[in-house]
């Protein structure tokens, strides 16, 4: 059977970084496949994952596969089984995913395929620096911490001891039985702590908690700058006379006038624009930015960010292509200054 490990955790908790840190520690020849679910339509983290020693990366975009895209995960798992027959499948959920629905789908596959799959563990990653903030406003974040085989405490080194104690108090109130392990920065944790747990969660339908529809908890917008030929598919779907709305609420058609594929963003301008993004209403900004020196992945979460240079062959004409995620009804106006400073648009 193929063991399946599900990573959940709120936006920007650091799931991708932890998963990628596990891979070099696996035995030589160990074949792992990543199935990743993300908001937006840009395969950002997959670009990083493909540079790792994963056997394959499959990404499900534009929604959450525990609700809006329910059912797609089953098909993806079957495809992975048939094409790769890996030693392990790692599922990385979107930031707002509740793992119960995914766990039940995997349990059903166990039965339907005569044991070809096995739910090994549900692992929840906690952003210790911001958990007490988003846990207050997000039922999903509380659910993620409550229904888990293992809780990984990430970014705890940024906190003073008293603040970390408060986070642990919150976690123990939600879930006092599940082990809690501190991550070792970007080095993550030992795979032996995560793989081989043999989860007992969600074995019966009676275990399923009542969950309200959480899809509207997070709003996403796509921010773009570049040639019209490089526009995201969502913009092209409006037809040949599509128009894009800038964050100043005016409508203006993008043309090739004044835009060149070789254009790039000054990193100092990007840094200045990011400093003005309010982390109270915008929780995550991620995507591609063409800086001097080439295309980079921007990964911003709650005020902290990093840039990683990446080789991409299919982004000609793109200068900025980002997905911003945050509080519903607030993201567009909260990103207005950012877009104005970088002369980008919401599409």
XYZ file of C-alpha atoms in Angstrom:
347
model
C 0.000 0.000 0.000
C 1.042 3.620 -0.553
C 1.129 5.666 2.674
C -0.349 9.153 2.414
C 0.750 11.991 4.699
C -1.464 15.093 4.742
C 0.050 18.448 5.701
C -2.402 21.106 6.781
C -1.938 24.515 8.383
C -3.057 28.073 7.897
C -1.850 30.484 5.220
C 1.874 31.117 5.468
C 2.515 28.580 8.233
C 5.487 27.153 6.328
C 4.141 23.821 5.039
C 6.083 23.859 1.759
C 9.376 24.704 3.445
C 8.967 21.863 5.942
C 8.033 19.352 3.236
C 11.018 20.304 1.078
C 13.325 20.070 4.115
C 12.265 16.441 4.663
C 13.255 15.228 1.215
C 17.084 15.298 1.490
C 16.792 13.235 4.701
C 14.965 10.345 3.031
C 16.818 7.164 2.031
C 18.487 7.109 -1.363
C 16.051 5.946 -4.023
C 12.986 6.704 -1.884
C 10.255 7.824 -4.273
C 7.959 10.561 -2.920
C 5.286 12.442 -4.884
C 3.792 15.766 -3.797
C 0.124 16.565 -4.429
C -0.355 20.249 -3.709
C -3.531 22.308 -3.472
C -3.364 26.096 -3.673
C -5.396 29.232 -4.174
C -4.846 31.138 -7.404
C -3.772 29.789 -10.769
C 0.019 30.172 -10.662
C 2.109 27.088 -9.970
C 4.526 28.802 -7.623
C 5.601 26.220 -5.065
C 5.682 23.535 -7.737
C 8.545 25.464 -9.336
C 10.499 25.021 -6.097
C 9.391 21.437 -5.589
C 10.516 20.386 -9.055
C 14.031 21.471 -8.148
C 13.977 18.972 -5.261
C 14.348 15.181 -5.395
C 10.607 14.539 -5.557
C 9.607 11.896 -8.087
C 6.749 14.125 -9.281
C 4.648 17.161 -8.370
C 0.928 17.478 -9.074
C -0.845 20.751 -8.291
C -4.595 21.380 -7.973
C -5.282 25.104 -8.325
C -8.101 27.660 -8.051
C -9.859 26.433 -4.948
C -9.829 24.116 -1.973
C -10.005 20.388 -2.639
C -11.755 19.693 0.655
C -14.882 21.575 -0.470
C -15.019 23.423 -3.825
C -12.776 20.914 -5.610
C -13.893 17.851 -3.667
C -13.356 14.686 -5.698
C -10.361 15.961 -7.645
C -8.001 14.617 -5.007
C -9.215 11.045 -5.545
C -8.571 11.253 -9.267
C -5.133 12.765 -8.682
C -4.174 10.024 -6.207
C -5.232 7.305 -8.638
C -3.205 8.943 -11.416
C -0.158 9.108 -9.142
C -0.558 5.430 -8.230
C -0.862 4.328 -11.841
C 1.951 6.492 -13.228
C 4.553 6.468 -10.442
C 3.742 3.848 -7.776
C 5.662 5.918 -5.187
C 6.874 4.928 -1.743
C 4.842 7.792 -0.293
C 2.405 10.519 -1.332
C 2.572 13.841 0.481
C -0.512 16.041 0.247
C -0.110 19.734 0.996
C -3.515 21.330 1.588
C -4.462 24.922 0.892
C -4.262 27.231 3.882
C -7.989 27.106 4.556
C -8.463 23.355 4.138
C -10.064 21.282 6.862
C -8.464 17.806 6.767
C -11.506 15.715 7.743
C -12.980 15.690 4.217
C -9.616 14.758 2.726
C -9.094 12.045 5.327
C -12.466 10.485 4.562
C -11.692 10.495 0.833
C -8.424 8.670 1.506
C -10.222 6.203 3.789
C -12.732 5.545 0.996
C -9.874 4.941 -1.440
C -8.410 2.444 1.009
C -11.605 0.428 0.700
C -12.279 1.016 -2.995
C -8.754 -0.003 -4.075
C -8.406 -2.961 -1.719
C -5.764 -1.222 0.342
C -3.660 0.453 -2.363
C -3.619 3.595 -0.188
C -3.268 4.157 3.539
C -3.766 7.345 5.538
C -0.532 7.526 7.494
C -0.902 10.883 9.265
C -2.461 14.310 9.338
C 0.223 16.826 10.284
C -0.702 20.396 11.194
C 1.884 23.176 10.864
C 1.427 26.145 13.194
C 2.899 29.602 12.591
C 3.751 30.357 16.225
C 4.417 34.012 15.491
C 0.879 34.661 14.235
C -1.239 31.775 15.548
C -2.978 33.643 18.360
C -4.053 36.249 15.784
C -5.475 34.053 13.039
C -6.767 31.436 15.475
C -9.102 34.086 16.900
C -10.688 34.855 13.522
C -10.510 31.502 11.729
C -12.658 28.489 12.685
C -10.601 26.498 10.175
C -7.339 27.224 11.988
C -8.868 25.939 15.215
C -10.183 22.835 13.459
C -6.780 22.131 11.899
C -5.126 22.178 15.318
C -7.908 20.133 16.907
C -7.930 17.203 14.452
C -4.340 16.190 13.884
C -1.893 13.350 14.598
C 1.029 15.719 15.070
C 1.397 19.491 15.471
C 4.590 21.091 14.185
C 5.353 24.453 15.769
C 7.088 26.610 13.183
C 8.694 30.083 13.483
C 8.790 29.793 17.288
C 12.336 31.177 17.367
C 10.926 34.649 16.603
C 9.049 34.698 19.930
C 10.044 35.417 23.483
C 9.494 32.590 25.952
C 6.347 34.145 27.431
C 4.721 34.609 24.023
C 5.567 31.022 23.048
C 4.017 29.783 26.303
C 0.787 31.560 25.378
C 0.758 29.837 21.976
C 1.267 26.460 23.637
C -1.550 27.239 26.074
C -3.860 27.983 23.132
C -2.854 24.755 21.392
C -3.296 22.642 24.513
C -6.743 24.135 25.045
C -7.707 23.080 21.516
C -5.929 19.748 21.625
C -4.126 18.485 24.704
C -3.515 14.927 23.443
C -1.649 15.447 20.161
C 2.176 15.667 20.365
C 3.643 19.095 19.605
C 7.118 19.331 18.084
C 9.187 22.459 17.457
C 10.693 22.751 13.994
C 14.394 23.410 13.687
C 14.098 26.496 11.485
C 14.434 25.728 7.782
C 15.901 22.353 8.677
C 12.402 21.252 9.690
C 12.105 17.990 11.597
C 13.278 14.393 11.400
C 11.151 12.399 8.886
C 11.018 9.555 11.413
C 8.803 11.749 13.586
C 6.294 12.246 10.754
C 6.322 9.135 8.585
C 4.963 5.849 9.941
C 2.427 7.219 12.430
C -0.436 5.010 11.125
C -3.240 7.460 11.889
C -6.372 6.307 13.688
C -8.229 9.538 12.900
C -11.489 9.534 10.924
C -11.758 5.764 10.556
C -15.523 5.863 10.970
C -18.111 8.278 9.604
C -19.215 8.868 13.193
C -15.841 10.542 13.799
C -16.610 13.342 11.357
C -17.066 16.686 13.171
C -19.686 19.173 12.091
C -17.978 21.735 9.893
C -19.458 24.911 8.532
C -18.688 25.906 4.958
C -15.340 27.648 5.270
C -14.724 28.420 1.606
C -15.632 32.093 2.070
C -13.174 32.515 4.911
C -10.365 33.594 2.565
C -10.564 35.990 -0.384
C -8.001 35.877 -3.175
C -7.117 38.320 -5.917
C -4.622 38.073 -8.777
C -2.211 40.957 -9.332
C -0.626 41.261 -12.766
C 1.754 43.423 -14.747
C 3.069 42.520 -18.170
C 2.075 41.868 -21.760
C -1.514 40.989 -22.595
C -0.392 37.650 -24.037
C 0.838 36.640 -20.570
C -2.392 37.435 -18.735
C -3.740 34.715 -16.423
C -6.382 32.501 -17.965
C -9.052 33.968 -15.702
C -8.632 37.321 -17.447
C -8.654 35.797 -20.933
C -11.862 33.945 -20.148
C -13.859 37.168 -20.569
C -13.366 37.026 -24.343
C -11.394 38.997 -26.880
C -12.563 42.368 -25.563
C -11.571 41.681 -21.949
C -10.754 44.604 -19.713
C -8.928 44.633 -16.405
C -9.823 46.718 -13.398
C -7.002 48.547 -11.683
C -7.004 49.001 -7.933
C -7.966 52.637 -8.432
C -11.317 51.211 -9.588
C -10.910 52.574 -13.103
C -11.071 50.314 -16.141
C -8.226 50.295 -18.560
C -7.256 47.928 -21.318
C -3.747 46.551 -21.165
C -1.870 46.736 -24.426
C 1.698 46.134 -25.443
C 2.421 49.874 -25.517
C 5.082 50.634 -22.961
C 5.370 47.024 -21.769
C 8.337 44.922 -22.688
C 9.086 41.335 -21.631
C 12.514 42.499 -20.484
C 11.024 44.990 -18.015
C 11.812 44.233 -14.386
C 10.953 45.509 -10.925
C 13.513 47.265 -8.761
C 13.868 45.207 -5.591
C 13.885 48.384 -3.506
C 10.482 49.352 -5.001
C 9.136 45.884 -4.247
C 10.410 46.063 -0.671
C 8.809 49.469 -0.173
C 5.483 48.259 -1.562
C 5.499 45.166 0.654
C 6.153 47.272 3.744
C 2.811 48.974 3.141
C 0.777 45.740 3.011
C -1.333 45.457 6.204
C -0.911 41.976 7.675
C -4.150 42.355 9.640
C -6.212 42.012 6.451
C -3.724 40.486 3.979
C -2.212 37.237 5.194
C -0.356 35.905 2.194
C 1.124 37.197 -1.062
C 2.886 34.734 -3.308
C 3.795 34.440 -6.953
C 6.339 35.519 -9.532
C 8.163 38.841 -9.867
C 10.702 39.663 -12.560
C 13.583 41.406 -10.794
C 16.868 42.521 -12.238
C 18.701 39.244 -12.660
C 15.687 37.138 -13.546
C 12.376 35.725 -12.372
C 11.926 35.245 -8.630
C 9.312 33.596 -6.450
C 7.957 35.990 -3.833
C 6.701 34.336 -0.674
C 5.218 36.885 1.780
C 3.318 35.952 4.924
C 2.227 38.238 7.754
C 4.910 40.831 7.082
C 7.875 38.515 6.427
C 9.003 37.525 2.954
C 11.725 35.879 0.948
C 12.691 35.860 -2.720
C 13.957 32.774 -4.536
C 15.372 32.894 -8.034
C 13.758 30.330 -10.305
C 14.124 29.254 -13.916
C 10.790 29.370 -15.735
C 10.334 28.881 -19.444
C 6.661 29.732 -19.886
C 6.361 33.193 -18.303
C 7.474 35.419 -21.211
C 5.841 38.823 -20.940
C 5.158 38.509 -17.203
C 6.625 41.142 -14.920
C 4.397 40.557 -11.881
C 1.943 37.715 -11.292
C 0.910 37.363 -7.657
C -1.945 35.927 -5.637
C -2.928 37.917 -2.534
C -4.995 36.191 0.142
C -6.695 37.587 3.193
C -9.857 38.767 4.873
C -12.921 38.653 2.645
C -13.961 42.106 1.467
C -10.675 43.706 2.522
C -7.973 42.309 0.252
C -8.565 44.455 -2.831
C -8.536 47.794 -1.040
C -5.690 46.674 1.245
C -3.532 45.939 -1.820
C -4.380 49.236 -3.540
C -1.220 51.059 -2.503
C 0.935 48.038 -3.366
C -0.474 47.913 -6.893
C -0.213 51.655 -7.376
C 3.448 51.706 -6.359
C 4.326 48.905 -8.767
C 1.910 50.020 -11.521
C 0.182 46.627 -11.436
C -3.469 45.679 -11.823
C -5.995 43.314 -10.296
C -7.277 40.945 -13.024
